Short mmCIF file of C-alpha atoms in Angstrom, two decimals:
data_model
loop_
_atom_site.label_atom_id
_atom_site.label_comp_id
_atom_site.label_asym_id
_atom_site.label_seq_id
_atom_site.Cartn_x
_atom_site.Cartn_y
_atom_site.Cartn_z
CA MET D 13 0.00 0.00 0.00
CA LYS D 14 1.38 3.43 -0.96
CA LEU D 15 0.53 6.85 0.48
CA ARG D 16 1.25 10.06 -1.36
CA LYS D 17 0.42 13.72 -0.78
CA LEU D 18 -1.16 16.00 -3.38
CA GLY D 19 -0.08 19.62 -3.48
CA ALA D 20 -2.42 22.49 -2.76
CA ALA D 21 -2.28 23.73 -6.34
CA THR D 22 -3.31 20.34 -7.73
CA LEU D 23 -6.40 20.14 -5.57
CA ALA D 24 -7.26 23.80 -6.13
CA LEU D 25 -7.50 23.17 -9.86
CA SER D 26 -9.72 20.14 -9.35
CA MET D 27 -12.10 22.05 -7.08
CA LEU D 28 -12.65 25.17 -9.15
CA SER D 29 -16.11 24.19 -10.40
CA ALA D 30 -17.50 23.54 -6.88
CA THR D 31 -19.41 26.61 -5.73
CA THR D 32 -21.68 25.27 -2.97
CA ALA D 33 -20.82 26.48 0.53
CA ILE D 34 -19.38 23.73 2.70
CA VAL D 35 -19.97 24.97 6.22
CA ALA D 36 -21.87 28.03 7.37
CA SER D 37 -21.19 28.72 11.03
CA ALA D 38 -20.56 31.50 13.50
CA LYS D 39 -16.96 31.77 12.28
CA THR D 40 -15.67 32.61 8.82
CA LEU D 41 -14.07 29.64 7.12
CA ASP D 42 -11.49 29.60 4.34
CA VAL D 43 -11.52 26.78 1.82
CA THR D 44 -8.45 24.64 2.43
CA THR D 45 -6.61 22.63 -0.18
CA ASP D 46 -3.92 21.06 2.00
CA ASN D 47 -3.74 17.71 3.77
CA VAL D 48 -4.65 15.65 0.71
CA THR D 49 -3.76 11.98 1.05
CA VAL D 50 -4.03 9.31 -1.64
CA VAL D 51 -3.83 5.70 -0.44
CA GLU D 52 -2.93 3.27 -3.21
CA ASN D 53 -3.60 -0.46 -3.00
CA GLU D 54 -4.11 -3.36 -5.36
CA ALA D 55 -7.75 -2.45 -5.95
CA GLY D 56 -7.18 1.24 -6.71
CA THR D 57 -6.98 4.45 -4.71
CA ILE D 58 -8.68 6.03 -1.71
CA THR D 59 -8.40 9.82 -1.62
CA HIS D 60 -8.95 11.86 1.55
CA TYR D 61 -8.97 15.64 1.51
CA GLU D 62 -10.30 18.50 3.60
CA TRP D 63 -12.33 21.38 2.22
CA GLY D 64 -13.44 23.96 4.73
CA ASP D 65 -14.62 22.10 7.83
CA LEU D 66 -15.51 18.93 5.93
CA ARG D 67 -13.46 15.94 4.89
CA PHE D 68 -14.40 14.15 1.68
CA THR D 69 -13.37 10.63 0.67
CA GLU D 70 -13.33 9.23 -2.85
CA VAL D 71 -12.83 5.50 -3.43
CA SER D 72 -11.88 4.73 -7.02
CA TYR D 73 -12.97 1.08 -6.93
CA TYR D 74 -16.22 1.45 -4.96
CA ASN D 75 -18.89 3.72 -6.42
CA PRO D 76 -16.39 5.84 -8.37
CA ASN D 77 -17.19 9.52 -8.88
CA THR D 78 -19.07 9.59 -5.56
CA LEU D 79 -17.95 11.11 -2.28
CA TYR D 80 -18.35 10.32 1.42
CA VAL D 81 -18.42 13.26 3.81
CA GLN D 82 -17.73 13.86 7.49
CA LEU D 83 -16.30 16.61 9.70
CA ALA D 84 -12.57 17.17 9.32
CA ASP D 85 -10.46 15.79 12.18
CA SER D 86 -8.85 19.18 12.77
CA VAL D 87 -12.14 20.96 13.54
CA ASP D 88 -13.15 21.80 17.12
CA ARG D 89 -16.54 20.11 17.14
CA THR D 90 -17.88 22.30 19.94
CA THR D 91 -17.73 25.43 17.75
CA VAL D 92 -19.71 24.15 14.74
CA THR D 93 -23.25 25.58 14.68
CA GLU D 94 -24.42 24.97 11.11
CA ILE D 95 -23.38 22.60 8.34
CA VAL D 96 -24.29 22.74 4.66
CA ILE D 97 -23.35 19.65 2.63
CA PRO D 98 -23.12 20.12 -1.15
CA ASP D 99 -24.75 17.57 -3.43
CA THR D 100 -21.85 17.62 -5.88
CA VAL D 101 -18.19 18.62 -5.77
CA ASN D 102 -16.53 19.08 -9.14
CA GLY D 103 -19.09 16.79 -10.75
CA LYS D 104 -18.77 14.07 -8.11
CA THR D 105 -21.93 13.28 -6.15
CA VAL D 106 -21.96 13.26 -2.35
CA THR D 107 -23.85 10.06 -1.46
CA ARG D 108 -22.86 9.10 2.06
CA ILE D 109 -22.39 10.64 5.50
CA SER D 110 -19.53 8.47 6.62
CA THR D 111 -18.26 7.17 9.94
CA SER D 112 -14.64 6.06 10.11
CA SER D 113 -12.87 6.59 13.43
CA TYR D 114 -15.68 8.77 14.80
CA GLY D 115 -19.34 9.60 14.11
CA ALA D 116 -19.44 12.03 11.16
CA PHE D 117 -20.79 14.97 13.22
CA GLN D 118 -20.84 13.29 16.62
CA ASP D 119 -20.28 15.56 19.64
CA CYS D 120 -20.90 18.78 17.70
CA THR D 121 -22.54 20.14 20.82
CA SER D 122 -23.51 23.47 19.23
CA LEU D 123 -24.84 22.07 15.95
CA GLU D 124 -28.38 23.40 15.49
CA SER D 125 -28.79 23.19 11.71
CA ILE D 126 -27.62 20.81 9.02
CA THR D 127 -28.55 20.81 5.34
CA ILE D 128 -28.37 17.37 3.73
CA PRO D 129 -28.85 17.08 -0.04
CA GLU D 130 -31.16 14.48 -1.55
CA SER D 131 -28.12 12.81 -3.10
CA VAL D 132 -27.21 11.36 0.33
CA THR D 133 -28.69 7.86 0.53
CA GLN D 134 -26.53 6.30 3.24
CA ILE D 135 -25.89 7.61 6.76
CA ASP D 136 -23.44 5.70 8.94
CA MET D 137 -23.69 4.94 12.65
CA PHE D 138 -23.77 7.68 15.30
CA ALA D 139 -23.49 10.37 12.61
CA PHE D 140 -25.33 12.99 14.70
CA GLU D 141 -24.87 11.58 18.21
CA ASN D 142 -24.82 14.14 21.02
CA THR D 143 -25.91 17.14 18.93
CA PRO D 144 -28.77 19.61 19.56
CA TRP D 145 -29.94 18.93 16.01
CA LEU D 146 -30.54 15.25 16.80
CA ALA D 147 -32.14 16.00 20.16
CA LYS D 148 -34.65 18.31 18.47
CA LYS D 149 -35.47 15.71 15.83
CA GLN D 150 -35.95 13.01 18.48
CA ALA D 151 -38.34 15.26 20.39
CA GLU D 152 -40.43 15.60 17.24
CA ASN D 153 -40.36 11.87 16.43
CA PRO D 154 -38.22 9.08 17.92
CA LEU D 155 -37.78 7.72 14.39
CA VAL D 156 -35.37 10.26 12.86
CA ILE D 157 -35.60 9.95 9.07
CA VAL D 158 -33.50 11.76 6.45
CA ASN D 159 -33.97 11.13 2.71
CA ASN D 160 -35.86 7.87 3.46
CA VAL D 161 -32.96 6.74 5.69
CA LEU D 162 -33.91 5.82 9.26
CA CYS D 163 -30.72 7.15 10.83
CA ASN D 164 -31.61 7.12 14.54
CA ALA D 165 -34.24 5.44 16.72
CA THR D 166 -32.38 5.12 20.02
CA THR D 167 -35.19 6.82 21.97
CA ALA D 168 -37.94 4.62 20.51
CA LYS D 169 -39.95 2.43 22.90
CA GLY D 170 -42.60 -0.28 22.77
CA ASP D 171 -44.06 -1.53 19.48
CA VAL D 172 -42.54 0.20 16.44
CA VAL D 173 -43.69 0.16 12.81
CA ILE D 174 -41.07 1.57 10.44
CA PRO D 175 -42.86 3.63 7.76
CA ASP D 176 -43.25 2.36 4.21
CA GLY D 177 -40.74 3.85 1.80
CA ILE D 178 -37.76 3.67 4.13
CA THR D 179 -34.92 2.36 1.96
CA SER D 180 -32.12 2.12 4.50
CA ILE D 181 -31.65 1.72 8.27
CA SER D 182 -28.36 3.02 9.64
CA GLU D 183 -26.01 0.87 11.68
CA ALA D 184 -26.84 1.01 15.40
CA ALA D 185 -30.05 2.92 14.61
CA PHE D 186 -31.91 1.23 17.51
CA PHE D 187 -28.87 0.99 19.84
CA LYS D 188 -30.05 0.29 23.42
CA SER D 189 -33.59 1.42 22.59
CA GLY D 190 -36.60 0.26 24.59
CA ILE D 191 -38.51 -1.30 21.69
CA THR D 192 -40.43 -4.54 22.31
CA SER D 193 -41.39 -5.30 18.70
CA VAL D 194 -40.58 -3.83 15.31
CA LYS D 195 -42.00 -4.23 11.81
CA ILE D 196 -39.68 -3.55 8.86
CA PRO D 197 -41.32 -2.46 5.56
CA ASP D 198 -40.71 -4.26 2.27
CA SER D 199 -38.81 -1.22 0.93
CA VAL D 200 -35.82 -2.31 3.04
CA THR D 201 -33.40 -4.83 1.51
CA SER D 202 -30.74 -5.21 4.20
CA ILE D 203 -30.24 -5.11 7.98
CA ARG D 204 -26.87 -3.57 8.76
CA ILE D 205 -24.32 -4.16 11.49
CA TYR D 206 -25.44 -3.29 15.06
CA THR D 207 -28.88 -2.15 13.84
CA PHE D 208 -30.60 -3.66 16.90
CA SER D 209 -27.58 -3.80 19.18
CA ARG D 210 -28.47 -4.25 22.87
CA CYS D 211 -32.23 -3.98 22.37
CA GLU D 212 -32.71 -6.14 25.44
CA ASP D 213 -36.53 -5.71 25.51
CA LEU D 214 -37.03 -6.68 21.85
CA LYS D 215 -39.25 -9.78 21.76
CA SER D 216 -40.37 -10.02 18.14
CA ILE D 217 -39.51 -8.62 14.72
CA THR D 218 -41.27 -8.74 11.36
CA ILE D 219 -38.80 -9.08 8.47
CA PRO D 220 -40.07 -8.74 4.86
CA LYS D 221 -38.97 -11.08 2.12
CA SER D 222 -37.37 -8.08 0.38
CA VAL D 223 -34.47 -8.39 2.85
CA THR D 224 -31.61 -10.30 1.23
CA THR D 225 -28.76 -9.51 3.62
CA ILE D 226 -28.46 -9.45 7.41
CA SER D 227 -24.97 -8.31 8.43
CA GLN D 228 -22.89 -9.81 11.21
CA ASP D 229 -23.66 -8.48 14.70
CA SER D 230 -27.05 -7.09 13.64
CA PHE D 231 -28.70 -8.41 16.83
CA PRO D 232 -26.03 -8.52 19.59
CA SER D 233 -27.38 -8.82 23.16
CA CYS D 234 -31.04 -9.03 22.06
CA THR D 235 -31.61 -11.36 25.00
CA SER D 236 -35.43 -11.29 24.87
CA LEU D 237 -35.88 -12.01 21.15
CA THR D 238 -38.04 -15.11 20.73
CA ASP D 239 -40.05 -14.70 17.50
CA ILE D 240 -39.31 -13.68 13.93
CA TYR D 241 -42.25 -13.13 11.58
CA TYR D 242 -41.02 -13.53 8.01
CA THR D 243 -43.30 -12.62 5.12
CA GLY D 244 -41.70 -15.12 2.76
CA SER D 245 -41.36 -18.89 2.67
CA GLU D 246 -38.86 -21.07 4.51
CA GLU D 247 -37.00 -21.56 1.24
CA GLU D 248 -36.72 -17.81 0.75
CA TRP D 249 -35.56 -17.36 4.36
CA ASN D 250 -32.78 -19.89 3.82
CA GLN D 251 -31.53 -17.86 0.85
CA ILE D 252 -30.90 -14.75 2.97
CA SER D 253 -27.22 -14.04 3.56
CA ILE D 254 -26.96 -13.88 7.36
CA GLY D 255 -23.65 -12.88 8.97
CA THR D 256 -22.07 -14.42 12.03
CA ARG D 257 -22.59 -13.49 15.68
CA ASN D 258 -26.36 -13.23 15.36
CA GLU D 259 -27.13 -15.84 18.01
CA ALA D 260 -30.33 -14.08 19.11
CA LEU D 261 -31.62 -14.37 15.56
CA PHE D 262 -30.54 -17.99 15.14
CA ASN D 263 -32.14 -19.02 18.44
CA ALA D 264 -35.51 -17.37 17.80
CA THR D 265 -38.52 -19.14 16.28
CA VAL D 266 -39.13 -18.16 12.65
CA HIS D 267 -42.79 -17.96 11.55
CA TYR D 268 -42.90 -18.19 7.75
CA ASN D 269 -45.46 -16.43 5.52
CA SER D 270 -46.47 -14.40 8.55
CA THR D 271 -47.00 -10.68 9.01
CA ALA D 272 -48.46 -10.42 12.51
CA PRO D 273 -47.49 -11.89 15.87
CA GLU D 274 -49.58 -14.68 17.30
CA THR D 275 -51.59 -14.09 20.46
CA PRO D 276 -49.08 -14.06 23.31
CA ASP D 277 -49.36 -16.30 26.34
CA VAL D 278 -50.73 -14.08 29.14
CA THR D 279 -49.92 -16.53 31.91
CA ASP D 280 -47.95 -14.82 34.64
CA PRO D 281 -44.36 -16.02 34.34
CA GLU D 282 -42.37 -17.32 37.24
CA PRO D 283 -40.28 -14.57 38.81
CA PRO D 284 -36.68 -14.79 37.61
CA GLU D 285 -34.08 -16.18 39.94
CA VAL D 286 -31.89 -13.46 41.40
CA THR D 287 -28.20 -14.25 41.03
CA GLU D 288 -25.15 -12.41 42.25
CA PRO D 289 -22.73 -11.12 39.62
CA ASP D 290 -19.29 -12.69 39.24
CA VAL D 291 -16.45 -10.36 40.29
CA PHE D 292 -12.82 -10.81 39.22
CA GLU D 293 -9.72 -8.85 40.24
CA SER D 294 -6.19 -8.68 38.92
CA ASN D 295 -3.51 -6.06 39.47
CA GLY D 296 -6.02 -3.53 40.83
CA VAL D 297 -8.34 -3.96 37.83
CA THR D 298 -11.78 -5.47 38.44
CA ALA D 299 -14.20 -7.14 36.04
CA THR D 300 -17.87 -7.75 36.87
CA ALA D 301 -20.14 -10.03 34.82
CA ASP D 302 -23.62 -11.47 35.20
CA ASP D 303 -23.78 -15.14 36.07
CA GLY D 304 -23.36 -17.27 32.95
CA VAL D 305 -21.42 -14.70 30.94
CA LEU D 306 -18.19 -16.54 31.77
CA PRO D 307 -17.76 -20.28 32.36
CA ASP D 308 -16.89 -21.81 35.74
CA GLY D 309 -13.15 -21.82 36.28
CA ALA D 310 -12.48 -18.76 34.10
CA VAL D 311 -9.29 -16.92 35.11
CA PHE D 312 -8.91 -13.14 34.83
CA SER D 313 -5.47 -11.65 34.20
CA VAL D 314 -4.20 -8.10 33.76
CA GLU D 315 -0.65 -7.32 32.70
CA PRO D 316 0.22 -3.60 32.79
CA LYS D 317 2.75 -2.64 30.13
CA SER D 318 5.15 0.28 29.70
CA SER D 319 4.07 3.90 29.35
CA ASN D 320 5.14 6.13 26.47
CA GLU D 321 7.84 8.78 26.92
CA SER D 322 5.32 11.58 27.52
CA ASN D 323 3.49 9.47 30.10
CA THR D 324 0.18 10.12 28.32
CA GLN D 325 -0.64 6.56 27.18
CA PHE D 326 -0.91 3.43 29.30
CA SER D 327 -1.33 -0.10 27.99
CA TYR D 328 -2.85 -3.20 29.60
CA GLU D 329 -3.11 -6.77 28.36
CA ILE D 330 -6.49 -7.90 29.76
CA ASN D 331 -7.68 -11.46 29.18
CA PHE D 332 -9.80 -14.33 30.43
CA THR D 333 -8.51 -17.88 30.13
CA LEU D 334 -9.91 -21.33 30.75
CA ASN D 335 -7.53 -24.27 31.12
CA GLY D 336 -4.74 -22.07 29.80
CA GLU D 337 -6.60 -21.02 26.63
CA LYS D 338 -7.85 -17.48 25.96
CA ILE D 339 -11.65 -17.18 25.91
CA GLN D 340 -14.18 -14.41 25.25
CA PRO D 341 -17.30 -13.72 27.35
CA ASN D 342 -20.83 -14.62 26.29
CA GLY D 343 -22.06 -11.09 26.95
CA TYR D 344 -20.85 -7.80 28.37
CA VAL D 345 -18.39 -7.37 31.23
CA THR D 346 -17.90 -4.17 33.24
CA VAL D 347 -14.21 -3.28 33.66
CA LYS D 348 -12.78 -0.81 36.22
CA ILE D 349 -9.19 0.41 35.82
CA PRO D 350 -7.60 2.83 38.33
CA VAL D 351 -6.94 6.15 36.58
CA PRO D 352 -3.15 6.60 36.31
CA GLU D 353 -1.93 9.60 38.28
CA ALA D 354 -0.57 11.20 35.10
CA LEU D 355 -4.07 11.21 33.56
CA VAL D 356 -6.02 12.60 36.52
CA GLY D 357 -8.04 15.63 35.43
CA LYS D 358 -7.31 15.07 31.74
CA THR D 359 -9.39 13.94 28.80
CA ILE D 360 -9.17 10.15 28.67
CA PHE D 361 -9.75 8.04 25.58
CA VAL D 362 -10.07 4.25 25.95
CA TYR D 363 -9.04 2.02 23.06
CA ARG D 364 -9.25 -1.72 22.47
CA VAL D 365 -6.60 -3.25 20.21
CA SER D 366 -7.83 -6.20 18.13
CA ASP D 367 -5.70 -9.20 17.23
CA SER D 368 -5.50 -7.83 13.67
CA GLY D 369 -4.11 -4.51 14.88
CA ARG D 370 -7.27 -2.40 14.54
CA TYR D 371 -8.05 0.08 17.31
CA THR D 372 -11.56 0.72 18.64
CA ARG D 373 -12.46 3.59 20.95
CA LEU D 374 -14.97 2.69 23.68
CA LYS D 375 -17.43 4.66 25.75
CA ALA D 376 -16.39 5.00 29.38
CA GLU D 377 -16.92 7.08 32.48
CA VAL D 378 -14.68 8.06 35.38
CA VAL D 379 -16.16 7.14 38.76
CA GLY D 380 -14.33 7.41 42.07
CA GLY D 381 -10.87 7.40 40.53
CA TYR D 382 -11.60 4.50 38.14
CA ILE D 383 -12.15 4.50 34.39
CA VAL D 384 -15.21 2.27 33.88
CA PHE D 385 -16.40 0.71 30.60
CA GLU D 386 -18.25 -2.30 29.21
CA THR D 387 -16.86 -4.73 26.67
CA ASN D 388 -17.54 -8.16 25.23
CA HIS D 389 -14.03 -8.76 23.93
CA PHE D 390 -10.71 -8.89 25.76
CA SER D 391 -7.24 -8.18 24.40
CA GLU D 392 -4.93 -5.17 24.74
CA TYR D 393 -6.45 -1.91 26.04
CA ILE D 394 -5.08 1.63 25.98
CA LEU D 395 -5.80 4.66 28.17
CA SER D 396 -4.69 7.80 26.33
CA ALA D 397 -4.78 11.54 26.98
CA THR D 398 -4.97 12.21 23.22
CA ARG D 399 -6.96 10.82 20.30
CA ILE D 400 -5.14 8.33 18.12
CA SER D 401 -6.11 7.18 14.62
CA ASN D 402 -5.74 4.12 12.46
CA PRO D 403 -3.19 4.84 9.69
CA THR D 404 -5.58 3.89 6.84
CA GLU D 405 -9.30 3.41 6.47
CA ASP D 406 -11.35 1.07 4.32
CA ASP D 407 -14.22 2.44 2.31
CA ASP D 408 -17.10 0.22 3.30
CA ASP D 409 -18.41 -1.97 6.10
CA ASP D 410 -15.03 -3.51 6.92
CA TYR D 411 -14.59 -0.91 9.66
CA THR D 412 -14.06 -2.31 13.13
CA TYR D 413 -17.20 -0.87 14.70
CA THR D 414 -18.29 -1.38 18.28
CA ASP D 415 -21.71 -0.80 19.77
CA ASN D 416 -20.07 0.69 22.85
CA SER D 417 -19.34 3.94 21.05
CA ALA D 418 -22.58 5.84 21.53
CA ASP D 419 -23.83 8.37 24.07
CA SER D 420 -20.67 10.46 24.19
CA SER D 421 -19.73 13.73 25.85
CA THR D 422 -17.50 16.37 24.32
CA ASP D 423 -14.17 17.86 25.27
CA ASN D 424 -14.01 21.62 24.81
CA ASN D 425 -10.32 21.48 23.95
CA ASN D 426 -9.76 18.79 21.36
CA SER D 427 -13.23 17.74 20.18
CA GLY D 428 -12.92 14.44 21.97
CA THR D 429 -14.72 13.27 25.09
CA THR D 430 -14.04 14.70 28.50
CA THR D 431 -13.42 13.28 31.92
CA ASN D 432 -12.66 14.61 35.34
CA PRO D 433 -11.46 12.65 38.35
CA ASP D 434 -15.01 11.74 39.41
CA THR D 435 -17.76 12.25 36.87
CA GLY D 436 -16.49 12.55 33.27
CA PHE D 437 -17.10 10.57 30.16
CA ALA D 438 -14.61 9.02 27.74
CA GLU D 439 -15.46 7.59 24.31
CA LEU D 440 -14.32 4.59 22.33
CA SER D 441 -14.19 4.36 18.52
CA LEU D 442 -11.76 3.32 15.70
CA THR D 443 -8.09 4.34 16.18
CA ILE D 444 -4.38 3.56 16.95
CA GLY D 445 -1.84 4.11 19.74
CA LEU D 446 0.40 2.84 22.51
CA LEU D 447 -0.32 2.34 26.20
CA ALA D 448 1.67 1.57 29.26
CA LEU D 449 2.09 0.74 32.91
CA ALA D 450 4.46 -1.51 34.82
CA GLY D 451 3.45 -4.47 36.94
CA ALA D 452 3.12 -8.18 37.26
CA VAL D 453 0.28 -10.45 36.21
CA VAL D 454 -2.17 -11.50 38.90
CA VAL D 455 -4.91 -14.02 38.13
CA VAL D 456 -8.11 -14.91 39.98
CA SER D 457 -10.32 -17.92 39.24
CA LYS D 458 -14.08 -17.51 39.00
CA LYS D 459 -16.02 -18.79 41.98
CA LYS D 460 -19.42 -20.39 41.37
CA LYS D 461 -22.22 -18.47 43.11
#
């Protein structure tokens, strides 16, 4: 893979025919033509460049002559009050509001107005999270719809019918919502990653036979899902491409050629058995999980690593093992790490490093001197006082997303998330970095409650 920079003059010539304003805000913005990066690979090129407050991405081998748009990394998100997205730039159509290492306009805490052209037909996850614009739209209707894209439904509750004509549902659109049932119209052809992530009250869903693809992790932690009402035949259902890690979907009962739920059993259920959570500790780090999330005999280990020279990044190898083999939990685990003294009072970003080298930023909060977050995967973790980014980005759904990266707060200094020693918030999303801390490994076996 090759990276090369384009000069300002080159980009200036290519942008001459674009006349639509990029961002209209309280401050005066100059169109920039610097920071142009072209990533070359075997398939073609991916071009990133900033224009005003927006960053555009062109992928030569995926929908060529179209652009993805998001806020430029250099912009202080707290100062942006209004955004105007052009429908074309130099003859190239803007089709997608993109999420790479961060929600496109996430944490723009002053954003009151955004103009989105009809050319935009795809809106990625958490694009408008933690903005006044989204809050206003949610107050009007919990189903926030833009250009027939259902981009956010996190405040929806109870029984939900998605309107006819909706052509796309954004990733994580229903993240942690309180819905109990949902009916998808036959204008939808795919269910994307994390669409119903952590909808723990969702009991039934109606899926039309127009759906041909259900992405991996579309239904994580949908622990109450029991019934799927499919409008097509069993043969048609078996032809749907269904991704991995959709256990809730696989374990539910599928009702074929059905459009309405059957009469539910109104018999009072037996009260659930109350169980104590399992608590693990290693090297001052604790992990708490509901009973059954980890098998009996699981061992928790934390190995602090070295800090960087500026003492702003700290790394931990955090794992569970069983009989000497690494394992992953069957659900979410709450992790508490003591805040390093060097990071007290600073913005803290939490990153998980995958086995493949991708970095994912997670949502967290600082409580009583501990950085606290939830995760369902254990490997290397980083606490950092600065945002870090992956060196390259793919153009489509190969991003390493995580459904922990919603509900963020904003840092007034670097457009990240803020923390203080007792009550702050820290986010997690895609990125890269180092961490550190010195210490030995301590392990604790799980005790059966």
